[in-house]
CSV table of C-alpha atoms in Angstrom, one decimal:
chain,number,residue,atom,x,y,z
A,1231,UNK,CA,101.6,-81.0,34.8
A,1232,UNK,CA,103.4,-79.4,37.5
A,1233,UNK,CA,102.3,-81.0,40.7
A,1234,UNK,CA,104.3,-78.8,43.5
A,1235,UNK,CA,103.6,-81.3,46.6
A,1236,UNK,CA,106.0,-82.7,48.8
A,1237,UNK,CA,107.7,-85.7,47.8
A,1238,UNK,CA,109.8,-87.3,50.5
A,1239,UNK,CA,112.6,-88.3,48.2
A,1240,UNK,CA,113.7,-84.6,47.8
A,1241,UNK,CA,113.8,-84.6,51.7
A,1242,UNK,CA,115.3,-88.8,51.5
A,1243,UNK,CA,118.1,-87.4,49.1
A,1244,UNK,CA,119.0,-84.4,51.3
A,1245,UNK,CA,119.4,-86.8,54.4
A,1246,UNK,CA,119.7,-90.3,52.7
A,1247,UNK,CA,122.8,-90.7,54.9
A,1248,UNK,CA,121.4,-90.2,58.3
A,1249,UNK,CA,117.9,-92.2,57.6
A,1250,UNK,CA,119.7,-95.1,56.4
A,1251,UNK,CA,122.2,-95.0,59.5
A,1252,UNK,CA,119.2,-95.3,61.4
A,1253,UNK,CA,117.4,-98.0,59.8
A,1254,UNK,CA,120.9,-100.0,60.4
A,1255,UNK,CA,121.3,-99.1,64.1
A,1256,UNK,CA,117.8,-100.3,64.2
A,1257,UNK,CA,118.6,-103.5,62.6
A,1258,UNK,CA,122.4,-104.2,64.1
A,1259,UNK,CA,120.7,-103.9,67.1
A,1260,UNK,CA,118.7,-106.5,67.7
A,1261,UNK,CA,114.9,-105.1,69.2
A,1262,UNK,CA,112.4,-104.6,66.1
A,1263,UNK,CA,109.7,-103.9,68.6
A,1264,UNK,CA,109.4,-101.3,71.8
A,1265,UNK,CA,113.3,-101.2,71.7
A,1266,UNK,CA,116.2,-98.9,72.9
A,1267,UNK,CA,114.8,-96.6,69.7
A,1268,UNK,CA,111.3,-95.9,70.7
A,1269,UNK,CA,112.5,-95.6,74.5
A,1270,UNK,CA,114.7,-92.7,73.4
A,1271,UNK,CA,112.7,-90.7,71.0
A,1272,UNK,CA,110.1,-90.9,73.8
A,1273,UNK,CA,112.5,-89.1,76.4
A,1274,UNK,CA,113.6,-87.0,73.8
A,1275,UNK,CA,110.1,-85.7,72.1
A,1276,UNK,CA,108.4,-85.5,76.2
A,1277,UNK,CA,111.7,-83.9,76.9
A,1278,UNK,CA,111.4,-81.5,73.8
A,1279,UNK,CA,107.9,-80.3,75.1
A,1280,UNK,CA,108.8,-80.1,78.7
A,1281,UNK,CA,106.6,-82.8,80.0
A,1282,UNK,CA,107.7,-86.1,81.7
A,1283,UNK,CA,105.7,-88.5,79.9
A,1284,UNK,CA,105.0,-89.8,76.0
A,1285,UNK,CA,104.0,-93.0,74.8
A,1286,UNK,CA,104.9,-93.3,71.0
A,1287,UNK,CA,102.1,-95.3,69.5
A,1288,UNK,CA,101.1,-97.0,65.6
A,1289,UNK,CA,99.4,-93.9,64.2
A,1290,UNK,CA,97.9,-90.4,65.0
A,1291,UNK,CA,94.3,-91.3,65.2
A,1292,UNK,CA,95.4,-94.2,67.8
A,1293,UNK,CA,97.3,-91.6,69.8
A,1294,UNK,CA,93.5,-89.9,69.7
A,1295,UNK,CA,91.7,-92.9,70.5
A,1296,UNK,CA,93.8,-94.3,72.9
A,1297,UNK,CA,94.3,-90.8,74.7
A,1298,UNK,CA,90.3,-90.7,75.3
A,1299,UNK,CA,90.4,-94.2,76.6
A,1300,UNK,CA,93.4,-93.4,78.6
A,1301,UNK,CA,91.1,-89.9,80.2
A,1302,UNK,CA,88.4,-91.7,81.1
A,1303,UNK,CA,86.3,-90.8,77.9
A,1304,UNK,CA,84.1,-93.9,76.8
A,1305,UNK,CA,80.4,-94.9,75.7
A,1306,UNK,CA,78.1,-92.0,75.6
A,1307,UNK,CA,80.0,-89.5,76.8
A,1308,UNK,CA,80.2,-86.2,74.3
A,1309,UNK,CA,83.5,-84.6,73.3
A,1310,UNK,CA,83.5,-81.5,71.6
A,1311,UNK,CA,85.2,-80.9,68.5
A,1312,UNK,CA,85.5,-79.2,64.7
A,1313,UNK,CA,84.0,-80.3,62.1
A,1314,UNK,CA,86.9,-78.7,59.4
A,1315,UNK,CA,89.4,-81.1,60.4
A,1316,UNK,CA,90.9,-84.1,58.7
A,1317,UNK,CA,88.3,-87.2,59.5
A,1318,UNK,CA,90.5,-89.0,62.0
A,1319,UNK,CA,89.4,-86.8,64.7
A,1320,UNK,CA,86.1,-88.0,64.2
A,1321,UNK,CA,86.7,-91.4,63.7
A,1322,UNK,CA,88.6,-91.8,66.8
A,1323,UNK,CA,85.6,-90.1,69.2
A,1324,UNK,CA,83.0,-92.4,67.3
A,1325,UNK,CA,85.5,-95.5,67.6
A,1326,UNK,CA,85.0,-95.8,71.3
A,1327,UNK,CA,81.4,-95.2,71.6
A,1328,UNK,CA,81.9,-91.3,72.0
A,1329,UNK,CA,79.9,-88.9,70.9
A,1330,UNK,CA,81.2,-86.2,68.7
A,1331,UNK,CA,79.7,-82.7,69.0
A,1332,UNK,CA,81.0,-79.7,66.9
A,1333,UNK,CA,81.5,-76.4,67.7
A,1334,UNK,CA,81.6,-73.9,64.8
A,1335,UNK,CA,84.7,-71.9,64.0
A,1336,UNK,CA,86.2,-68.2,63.4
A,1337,UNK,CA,85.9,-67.1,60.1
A,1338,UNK,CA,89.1,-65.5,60.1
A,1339,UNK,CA,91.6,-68.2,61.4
A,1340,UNK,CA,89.3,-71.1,61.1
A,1341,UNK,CA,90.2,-72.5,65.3
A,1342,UNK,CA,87.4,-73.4,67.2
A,1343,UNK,CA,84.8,-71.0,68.5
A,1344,UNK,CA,85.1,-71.0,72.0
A,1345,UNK,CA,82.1,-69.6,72.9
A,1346,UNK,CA,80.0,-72.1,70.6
A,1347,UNK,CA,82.4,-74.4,72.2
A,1348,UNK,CA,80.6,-73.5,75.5
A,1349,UNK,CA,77.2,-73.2,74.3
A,1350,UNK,CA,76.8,-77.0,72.7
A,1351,UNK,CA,78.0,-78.3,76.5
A,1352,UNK,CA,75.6,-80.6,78.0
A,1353,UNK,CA,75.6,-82.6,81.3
A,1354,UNK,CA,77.2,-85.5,79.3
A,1355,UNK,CA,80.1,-83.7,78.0
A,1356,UNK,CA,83.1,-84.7,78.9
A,1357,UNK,CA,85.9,-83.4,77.2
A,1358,UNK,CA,87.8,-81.2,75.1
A,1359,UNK,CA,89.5,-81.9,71.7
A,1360,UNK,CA,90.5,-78.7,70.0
A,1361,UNK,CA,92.6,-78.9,66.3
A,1362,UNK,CA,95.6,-76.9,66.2
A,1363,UNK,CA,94.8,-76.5,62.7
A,1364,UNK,CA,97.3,-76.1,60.0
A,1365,UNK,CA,99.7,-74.8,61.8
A,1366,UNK,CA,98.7,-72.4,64.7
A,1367,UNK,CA,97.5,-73.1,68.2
A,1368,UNK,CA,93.6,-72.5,69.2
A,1369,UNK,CA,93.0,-70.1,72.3
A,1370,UNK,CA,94.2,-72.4,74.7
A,1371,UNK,CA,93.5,-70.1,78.1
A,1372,UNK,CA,90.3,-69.7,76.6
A,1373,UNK,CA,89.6,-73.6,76.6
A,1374,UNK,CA,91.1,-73.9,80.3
A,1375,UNK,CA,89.0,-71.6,81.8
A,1376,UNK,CA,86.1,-73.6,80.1
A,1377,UNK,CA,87.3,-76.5,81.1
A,1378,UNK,CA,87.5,-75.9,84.6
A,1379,UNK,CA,84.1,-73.9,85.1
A,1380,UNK,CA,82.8,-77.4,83.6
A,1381,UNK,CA,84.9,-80.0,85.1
A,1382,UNK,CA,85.9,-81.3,81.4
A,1383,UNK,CA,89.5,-82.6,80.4
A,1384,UNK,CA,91.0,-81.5,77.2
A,1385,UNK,CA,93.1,-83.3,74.6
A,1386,UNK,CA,94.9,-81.4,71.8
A,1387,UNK,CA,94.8,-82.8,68.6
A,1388,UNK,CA,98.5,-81.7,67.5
A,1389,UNK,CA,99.1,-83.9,64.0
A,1390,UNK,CA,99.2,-80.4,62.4
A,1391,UNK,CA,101.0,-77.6,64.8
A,1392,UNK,CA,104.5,-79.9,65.7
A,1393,UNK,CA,106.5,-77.5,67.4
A,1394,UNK,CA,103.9,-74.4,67.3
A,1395,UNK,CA,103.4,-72.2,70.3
A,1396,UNK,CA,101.0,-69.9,71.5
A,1397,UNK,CA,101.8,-66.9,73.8
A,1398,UNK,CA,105.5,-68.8,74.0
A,1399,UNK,CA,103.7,-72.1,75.4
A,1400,UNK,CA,104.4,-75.4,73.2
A,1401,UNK,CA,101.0,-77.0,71.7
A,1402,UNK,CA,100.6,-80.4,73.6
A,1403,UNK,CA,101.5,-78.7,77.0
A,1404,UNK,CA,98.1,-77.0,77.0
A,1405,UNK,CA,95.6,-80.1,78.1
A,1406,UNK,CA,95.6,-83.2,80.0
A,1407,UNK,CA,97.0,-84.9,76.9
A,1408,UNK,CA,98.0,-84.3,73.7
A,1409,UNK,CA,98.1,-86.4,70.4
A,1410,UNK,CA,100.8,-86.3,67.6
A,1411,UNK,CA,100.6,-87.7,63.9
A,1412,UNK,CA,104.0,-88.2,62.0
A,1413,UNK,CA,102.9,-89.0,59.1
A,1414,UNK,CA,105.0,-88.6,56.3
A,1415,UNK,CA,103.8,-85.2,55.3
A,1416,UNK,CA,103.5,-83.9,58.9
A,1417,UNK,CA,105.6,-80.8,60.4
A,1418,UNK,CA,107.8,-84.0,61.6
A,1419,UNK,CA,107.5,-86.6,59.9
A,1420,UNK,CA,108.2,-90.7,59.0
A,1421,UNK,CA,108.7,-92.7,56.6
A,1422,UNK,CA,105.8,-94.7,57.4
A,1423,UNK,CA,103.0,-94.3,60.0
A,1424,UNK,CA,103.6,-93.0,63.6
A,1425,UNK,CA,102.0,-91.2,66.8
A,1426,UNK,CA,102.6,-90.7,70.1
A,1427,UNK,CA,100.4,-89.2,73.2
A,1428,UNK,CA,102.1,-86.9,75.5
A,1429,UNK,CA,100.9,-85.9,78.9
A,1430,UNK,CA,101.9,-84.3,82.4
A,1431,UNK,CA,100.1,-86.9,83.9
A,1432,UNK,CA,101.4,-90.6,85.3
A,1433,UNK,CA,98.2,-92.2,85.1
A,1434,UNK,CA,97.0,-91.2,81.8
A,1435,UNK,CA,100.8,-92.2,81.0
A,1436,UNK,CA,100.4,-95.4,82.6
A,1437,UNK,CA,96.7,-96.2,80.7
A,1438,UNK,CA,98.0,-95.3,77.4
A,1439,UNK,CA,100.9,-97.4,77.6
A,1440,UNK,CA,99.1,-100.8,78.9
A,1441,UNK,CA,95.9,-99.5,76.1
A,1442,UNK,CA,99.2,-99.8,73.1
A,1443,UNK,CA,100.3,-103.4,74.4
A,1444,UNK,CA,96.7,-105.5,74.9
A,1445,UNK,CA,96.3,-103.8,78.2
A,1446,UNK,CA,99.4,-105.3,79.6
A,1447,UNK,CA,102.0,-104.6,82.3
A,1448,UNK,CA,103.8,-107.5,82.1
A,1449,UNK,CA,104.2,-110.2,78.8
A,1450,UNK,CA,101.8,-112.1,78.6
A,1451,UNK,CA,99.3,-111.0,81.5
A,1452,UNK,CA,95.9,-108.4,80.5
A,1453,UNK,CA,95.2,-106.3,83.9
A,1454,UNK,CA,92.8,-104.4,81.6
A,1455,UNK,CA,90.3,-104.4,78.5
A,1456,UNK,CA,89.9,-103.4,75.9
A,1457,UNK,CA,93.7,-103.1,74.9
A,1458,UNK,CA,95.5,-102.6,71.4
A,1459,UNK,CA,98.0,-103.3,69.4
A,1460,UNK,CA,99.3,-99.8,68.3
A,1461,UNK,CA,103.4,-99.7,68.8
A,1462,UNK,CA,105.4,-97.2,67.1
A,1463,UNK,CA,108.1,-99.2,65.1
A,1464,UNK,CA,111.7,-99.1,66.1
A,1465,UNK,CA,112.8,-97.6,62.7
A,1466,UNK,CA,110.2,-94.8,62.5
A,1467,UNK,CA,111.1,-94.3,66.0
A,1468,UNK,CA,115.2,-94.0,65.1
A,1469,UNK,CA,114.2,-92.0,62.2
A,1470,UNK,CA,111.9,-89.2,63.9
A,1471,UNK,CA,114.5,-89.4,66.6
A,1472,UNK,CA,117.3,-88.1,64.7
A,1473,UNK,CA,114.6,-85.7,62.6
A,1474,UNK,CA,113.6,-84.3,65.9
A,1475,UNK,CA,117.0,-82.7,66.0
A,1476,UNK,CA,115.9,-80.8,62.6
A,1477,UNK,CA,112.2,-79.9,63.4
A,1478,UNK,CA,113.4,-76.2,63.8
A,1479,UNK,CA,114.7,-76.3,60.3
A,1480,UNK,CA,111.7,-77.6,59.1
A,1481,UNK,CA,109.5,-75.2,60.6
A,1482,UNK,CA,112.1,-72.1,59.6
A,1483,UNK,CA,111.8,-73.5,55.7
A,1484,UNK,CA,108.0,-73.4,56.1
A,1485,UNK,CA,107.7,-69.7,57.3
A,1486,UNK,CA,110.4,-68.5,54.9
A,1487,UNK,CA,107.8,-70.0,52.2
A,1488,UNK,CA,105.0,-69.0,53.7
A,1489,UNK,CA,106.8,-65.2,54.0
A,1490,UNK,CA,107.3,-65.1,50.4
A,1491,UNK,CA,103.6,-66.0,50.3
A,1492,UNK,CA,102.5,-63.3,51.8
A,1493,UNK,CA,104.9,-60.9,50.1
A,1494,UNK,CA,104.1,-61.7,46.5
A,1495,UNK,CA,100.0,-61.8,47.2
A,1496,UNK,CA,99.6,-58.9,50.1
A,1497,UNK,CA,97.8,-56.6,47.2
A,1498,UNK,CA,95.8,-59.0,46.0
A,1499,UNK,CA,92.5,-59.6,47.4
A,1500,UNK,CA,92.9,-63.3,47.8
A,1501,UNK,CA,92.4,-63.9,51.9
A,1502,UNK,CA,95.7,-65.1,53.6
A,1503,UNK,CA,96.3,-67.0,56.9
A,1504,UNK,CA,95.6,-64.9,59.4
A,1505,UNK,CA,97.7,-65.6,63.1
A,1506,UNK,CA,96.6,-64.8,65.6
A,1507,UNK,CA,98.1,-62.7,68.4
A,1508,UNK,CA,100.5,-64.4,70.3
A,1509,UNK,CA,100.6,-67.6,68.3
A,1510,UNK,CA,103.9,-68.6,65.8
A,1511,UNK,CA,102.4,-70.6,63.1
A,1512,UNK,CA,104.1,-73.6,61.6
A,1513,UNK,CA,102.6,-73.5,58.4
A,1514,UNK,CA,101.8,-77.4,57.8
A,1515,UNK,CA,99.8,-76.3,55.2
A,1516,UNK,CA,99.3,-72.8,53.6
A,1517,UNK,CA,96.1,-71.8,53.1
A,1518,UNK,CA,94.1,-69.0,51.1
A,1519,UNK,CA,90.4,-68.6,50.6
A,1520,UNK,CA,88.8,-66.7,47.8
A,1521,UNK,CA,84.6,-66.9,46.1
A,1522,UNK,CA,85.8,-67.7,42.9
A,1523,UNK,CA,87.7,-70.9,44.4
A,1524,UNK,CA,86.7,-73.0,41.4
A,1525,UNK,CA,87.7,-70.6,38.9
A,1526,UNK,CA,91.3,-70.0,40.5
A,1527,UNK,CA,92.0,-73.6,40.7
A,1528,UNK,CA,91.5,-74.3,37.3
A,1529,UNK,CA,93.0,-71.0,35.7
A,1530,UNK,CA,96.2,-72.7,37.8
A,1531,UNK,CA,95.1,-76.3,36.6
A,1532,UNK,CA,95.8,-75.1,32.7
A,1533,UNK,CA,98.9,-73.7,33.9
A,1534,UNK,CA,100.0,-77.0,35.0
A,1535,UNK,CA,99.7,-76.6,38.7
A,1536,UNK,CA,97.6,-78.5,40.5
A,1537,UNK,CA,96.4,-77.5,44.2
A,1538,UNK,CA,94.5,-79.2,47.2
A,1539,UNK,CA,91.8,-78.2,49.4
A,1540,UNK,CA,92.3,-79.0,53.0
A,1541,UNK,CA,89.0,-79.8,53.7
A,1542,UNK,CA,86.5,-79.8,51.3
A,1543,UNK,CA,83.8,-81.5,53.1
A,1544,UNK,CA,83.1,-81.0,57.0
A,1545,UNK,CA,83.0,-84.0,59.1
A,1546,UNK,CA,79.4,-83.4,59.9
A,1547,UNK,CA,78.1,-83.5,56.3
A,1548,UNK,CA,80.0,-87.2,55.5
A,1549,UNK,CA,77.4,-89.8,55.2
A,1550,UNK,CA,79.3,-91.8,57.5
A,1551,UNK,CA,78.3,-89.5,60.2
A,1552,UNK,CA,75.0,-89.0,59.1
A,1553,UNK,CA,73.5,-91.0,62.3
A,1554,UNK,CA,75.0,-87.6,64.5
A,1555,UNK,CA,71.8,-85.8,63.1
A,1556,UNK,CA,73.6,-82.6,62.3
A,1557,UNK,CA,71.9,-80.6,58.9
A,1558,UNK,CA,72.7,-78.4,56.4
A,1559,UNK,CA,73.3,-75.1,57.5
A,1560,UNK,CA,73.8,-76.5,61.3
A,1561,UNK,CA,77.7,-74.9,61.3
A,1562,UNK,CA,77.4,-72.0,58.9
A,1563,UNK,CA,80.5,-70.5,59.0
A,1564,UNK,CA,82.5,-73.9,58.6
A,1565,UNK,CA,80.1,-74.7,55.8
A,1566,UNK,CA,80.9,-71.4,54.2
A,1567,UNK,CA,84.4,-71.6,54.5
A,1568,UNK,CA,84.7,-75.3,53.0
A,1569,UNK,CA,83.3,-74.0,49.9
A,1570,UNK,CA,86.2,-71.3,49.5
A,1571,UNK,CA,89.5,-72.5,50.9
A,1572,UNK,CA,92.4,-73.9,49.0
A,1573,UNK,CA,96.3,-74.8,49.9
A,1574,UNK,CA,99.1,-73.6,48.2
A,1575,UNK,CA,102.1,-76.0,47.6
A,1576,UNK,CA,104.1,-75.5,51.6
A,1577,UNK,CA,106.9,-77.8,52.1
A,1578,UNK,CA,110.3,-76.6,53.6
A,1579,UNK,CA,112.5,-77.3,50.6
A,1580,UNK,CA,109.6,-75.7,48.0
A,1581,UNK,CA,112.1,-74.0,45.3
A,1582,UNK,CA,111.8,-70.3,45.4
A,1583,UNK,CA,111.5,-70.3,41.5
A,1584,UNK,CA,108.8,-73.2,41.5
A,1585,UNK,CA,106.6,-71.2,44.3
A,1586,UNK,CA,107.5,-67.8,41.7
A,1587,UNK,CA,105.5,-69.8,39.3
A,1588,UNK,CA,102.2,-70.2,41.6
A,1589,UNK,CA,102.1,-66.9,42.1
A,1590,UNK,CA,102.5,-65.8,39.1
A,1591,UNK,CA,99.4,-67.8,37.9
A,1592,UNK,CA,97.7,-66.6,41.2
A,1593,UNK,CA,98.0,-63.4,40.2
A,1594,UNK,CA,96.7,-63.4,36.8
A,1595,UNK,CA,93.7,-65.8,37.4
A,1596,UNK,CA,93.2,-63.0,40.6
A,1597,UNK,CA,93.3,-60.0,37.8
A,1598,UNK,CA,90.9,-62.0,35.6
A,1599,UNK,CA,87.4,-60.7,35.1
């Protein structure tokens, strides 16, 4: 079987050299833990989005969580969300008491709705967490002006849109905060676990970074509760340092895929990402929607090439949020949509010959009666 997914050893062999230079500067130089590594790719990813402040923390659903703490979001309080997005959004709202409440989404680009957005607000909403998902940037002006007739702060959930931009603004630079994944498969990624929270602001700076160490300012002494223990590790922190320097690379291989894409299906009548105006699309994942989902899948499954669905079930209809009371047929379009999407293999260094081959078998499952 031909499983076309990334595989960081492709990427390892392509830069063995410069990862393991940084896992020996790391080593030779004596911090393991909130060293001269994590300082730097801190500067240097704040720097990279034009803001003054980022906190590089364990993981991407601690940058969320810690990022509400850090805004004032606890017990309670409702923050409005998606329900087509990877369950960590979810879990990190619920994890301090929160309340998640989903808006629906456009059919065409799958972003929030904005306007269910503003319809599901309630006295005890408090903020803000639109997806930037797979890739491209939701309508951020739309969300401020919400925002501010409400008096609600907004966090951007950016694991999926590293470097994306809409209307030439960088996603992060939108909200109050932002929070970042690096995951191994993300736009950036490690070679372990990783996040970071960036923000304009020195208080939500200042919360987030006593919230990573206990609530600490100083070794040894809590000035608040509850804190954490969520530090982004000195290697992962030298390795996405020196990736940083690549990112535009990365994000140039994943259009040119995505191009070719959209070249070798445009006559098909399989439905392709849609941008939207003004945004430039990353492409973390690539993907297509179609009725006969099933049917495609395994046509391409006997073909030896196995694909994904990025997400087949919506947060809302998980059994592990079944006490948020939400029902069938309560977000129709992103219940519609979860039953049709699929993701073709995206990954910068995808072999043009290899992606020949999925859509090739596209094509003839597509022409199939």
């Amino acid at each position: 079987m031909t499983q076309l997914v990334w595989d960081y050893r492709d990427e390892y062999e392509r830069e063995r050299q410069d990862i393991l230079d940084a896992v020996d500067a790391v080593f030779r130089s004596g911090r393991l833990i909130l060293g001269p590594s994590v300082q730097s790719f801190e500067t240097d990813f704040a720097s990279f989005h034009g803001l003054p402040y980022c906190t590089g923390v364990g993981n991407g659903t601690d940058a969320l969580m810690l990022a509400l703490r850090a805004l004032g979001v606890g017990p309670g309080d409702e923050v409005i969300t998606v329900a087509n997005t990877a369950a960590p959004t979810v879990v990190a709202i619920d994890a301090i008491g929160a309340v998640p409440v989903f808006a629906d989404i456009d059919p065409a680009t799958y972003l929030i709705d904005v306007e269910h957005a503003a319809a599901v607000i309630t006295p005890r909403t408090r903020a803000l967490l639109p997806v930037h998902l797979y890739g491209q940037c939701a309508d951020m002006a739309a969300l401020e002006r919400l925002a501010a007739e409400h008096g609600l702060v907004i966090l951007e959930d950016c694991a999926q849109a590293h470097g994306a931009r809409r209307g030439g603004r960088m996603a992060g630079t939108w909200g109050r905060a932002a929070a970042f994944s690096f995951y191994p498969t993300k736009v950036l990624g490690a070679y372990g676990d990783g996040g970071a929270v960036v923000t304009p602001d020195e208080e939500v700076h200042a919360n987030v970074r006593r919230l990573r160490y206990y609530g600490m300012e100083d070794r040894y002494y809590v000035t608040s509760t509850p804190g954490y223990n969520s530090r982004l590790d000195e290697v992962q922190a030298e390795i996405l340092r020196r990736k940083l320097t690549r990112l535009d690379d990365y994000i140039a291989g994943r259009r040119a895929v995505a191009a070719r894409y959209a070249e070798g299906l445009a006559d098909t009548d399989l439905a392709l990402p849609v941008t939207e105006p003004g945004n430039d699309h990353v492409y973390y994942v690539y993907v297509v929607r179609s009725s006969r989902r099933a049917e495609i899948m395994e046509s391409l499954l006997a073909r030896g090439i196995q694909l994904n669905i990025s997400y087949p079930w919506p947060v809302h209809t998980m059994t592990g949020f079944a006490h948020l009371g939400y029902r069938p047929g309560s977000l129709p379009v992103t219940e519609r949509v979860a039953t049709e999407i699929f993701s073709l293999p995206m990954y910068p260094s995808l072999a043009a010959g290899d992606q020949e081959k999925v859509i090739d078998a596209l094509r003839e499952a597509l022409a199939a009666p």
